[in-house]
Amino acid sequence: SQQGEEDPQALSIQEGENATMNCSYKTSINNLQWYRQNSGRGLVHLILIRSNEREKHSGRLRVTLDTSKKSSSLLITASRAADTASYFCATALSSGTYKYIFGTGTRLKVLA
Amino acid sequence: NAGVTQTPKFQVLKTGQSMTLQCAQDMNHNSMYWYRQDPGMGLRLIYYSASEGTTDKGEVPNGYNVSRLNKREFSLRLESAAPSQTSVYFCASSERGGWTGNQPQHFGDGTRLSIL
């Protein structure tokens, strides 16, 4: 099974609303990253949060990390139609590898 | 500055045929990766190359081989294609490897491969 599991699988909101998506993982991590994927394109890195950080901001993005619950959330504020995409979390295992484990993604649709 | 370039973008193969997917990056990155993306499965790591001259298996390496030709190029080969290998294949690179993994990955736009 996937290390990261996003929730919800799909989300539809109106432009201007906030969108929150969650990621849960199973093992200890060194860091967690969020990526966006537009239809038919590759993934684009959004933000990285380290295991010793609890919250991080980048523009309209806010990421939180709770290592005790093995979960992270991505909040997109004041969403725009251009935010329509799939969002994935990825974890780098702390076991000393170069491997990233990606979740199954949340499909976000922002209605204009 | 092209980033990560994958060729071809689309390919249809017959079962048993072989082919090589090409990937090149122009960011002078040390580490490169091959993933496959299937509906409902997210991305799964096939092989990775921590640095030039090294390669290692990921989660789903069976049926694939890789070559890190030089620092820029990392190719993925299907020796005898099977319908189960129908997928979208993504190549990615990161500035430097290392177990901390504190480097974002940069992705190409994928190769859409269908095997009949």
Short mmCIF file of C-alpha atoms in Angstrom, two decimals, chain B residues 7-98:
data_model
loop_
_atom_site.label_atom_id
_atom_site.label_comp_id
_atom_site.label_asym_id
_atom_site.label_seq_id
_atom_site.Cartn_x
_atom_site.Cartn_y
_atom_site.Cartn_z
CA THR B 7 11.01 11.43 -25.40
CA PRO B 8 8.81 10.18 -26.89
CA LYS B 9 5.63 11.77 -25.53
CA PHE B 10 3.40 8.96 -26.79
CA GLN B 11 4.10 5.40 -27.89
CA VAL B 12 2.06 2.34 -28.76
CA LEU B 13 3.76 -1.04 -28.65
CA LYS B 14 2.75 -4.61 -29.24
CA THR B 15 3.27 -7.21 -26.55
CA GLY B 16 6.84 -8.50 -26.67
CA GLN B 17 8.34 -5.47 -28.38
CA SER B 18 11.15 -3.55 -26.75
CA MET B 19 11.76 0.15 -26.47
CA THR B 20 13.79 2.73 -24.59
CA LEU B 21 12.37 5.84 -22.97
CA GLN B 22 14.79 8.72 -22.96
CA CYS B 23 15.22 11.38 -20.30
CA ALA B 24 17.62 14.31 -20.16
CA GLN B 25 17.99 17.16 -17.65
CA ASP B 26 19.89 20.40 -18.10
CA MET B 27 20.00 21.50 -14.45
CA ASN B 28 23.26 19.70 -13.57
CA HIS B 29 21.38 17.53 -11.10
CA ASN B 30 23.06 14.53 -9.56
CA SER B 31 20.05 12.30 -8.90
CA MET B 32 17.52 11.04 -11.41
CA TYR B 33 14.40 8.90 -11.09
CA TRP B 34 11.89 6.92 -13.16
CA TYR B 35 8.29 6.60 -11.99
CA ARG B 36 5.15 5.12 -13.43
CA GLN B 37 1.72 6.59 -12.77
CA ASP B 38 -1.39 4.45 -12.93
CA PRO B 39 -4.97 5.49 -12.11
CA GLY B 40 -5.64 5.27 -8.38
CA MET B 41 -2.06 4.22 -7.63
CA GLY B 42 -0.19 7.49 -7.44
CA LEU B 43 3.42 7.45 -8.60
CA ARG B 44 5.55 4.39 -8.03
CA LEU B 45 9.33 4.45 -8.22
CA ILE B 46 10.79 2.06 -10.79
CA TYR B 47 14.51 2.85 -10.60
CA TYR B 48 16.66 5.70 -9.46
CA SER B 49 20.20 6.90 -9.89
CA ALA B 50 21.65 8.66 -6.88
CA SER B 51 24.62 9.92 -8.89
CA GLU B 52 26.34 9.34 -12.20
CA GLY B 53 27.50 5.76 -12.42
CA THR B 54 25.04 4.32 -9.90
CA THR B 55 21.54 2.90 -10.26
CA ASP B 56 19.25 1.12 -7.84
CA LYS B 57 15.84 -0.52 -7.78
CA GLY B 58 12.70 1.19 -6.59
CA GLU B 59 9.32 -0.30 -5.71
CA VAL B 60 8.44 -1.85 -9.07
CA PRO B 61 11.62 -2.68 -11.05
CA ASN B 62 10.54 -5.97 -12.62
CA GLY B 63 10.44 -5.86 -16.41
CA TYR B 64 12.60 -2.73 -16.65
CA ASN B 65 16.25 -1.84 -16.96
CA VAL B 66 17.94 1.54 -16.73
CA SER B 67 21.13 3.20 -17.87
CA ARG B 68 22.65 6.36 -16.45
CA LEU B 69 24.45 7.30 -19.62
CA ASN B 70 26.08 10.42 -18.16
CA LYS B 71 25.12 13.08 -15.67
CA ARG B 72 22.41 14.47 -17.97
CA GLU B 73 20.74 11.34 -19.28
CA PHE B 74 18.87 8.47 -17.67
CA SER B 75 17.09 5.96 -19.89
CA LEU B 76 14.48 3.33 -19.11
CA ARG B 77 14.24 0.18 -21.21
CA LEU B 78 11.42 -2.29 -21.57
CA GLU B 79 12.96 -5.47 -22.96
CA SER B 80 9.73 -7.38 -23.67
CA ALA B 81 6.70 -5.15 -23.20
CA ALA B 82 3.60 -6.52 -21.47
CA PRO B 83 0.07 -5.02 -21.26
CA SER B 84 0.61 -4.52 -17.51
CA GLN B 85 3.28 -1.96 -18.38
CA THR B 86 0.71 0.34 -19.99
CA SER B 87 1.14 3.50 -17.98
CA VAL B 88 2.40 7.06 -17.94
CA TYR B 89 6.11 7.19 -17.25
CA PHE B 90 7.73 10.17 -15.58
CA CYS B 91 11.38 11.02 -15.26
CA ALA B 92 12.52 13.33 -12.47
CA SER B 93 15.76 14.81 -11.22
CA SER B 94 16.95 16.46 -8.04
CA GLU B 95 19.97 18.61 -7.30
CA ARG B 96 21.70 16.15 -5.09
CA GLY B 97 20.81 12.91 -3.56
CA GLY B 98 21.39 11.96 -0.02
#
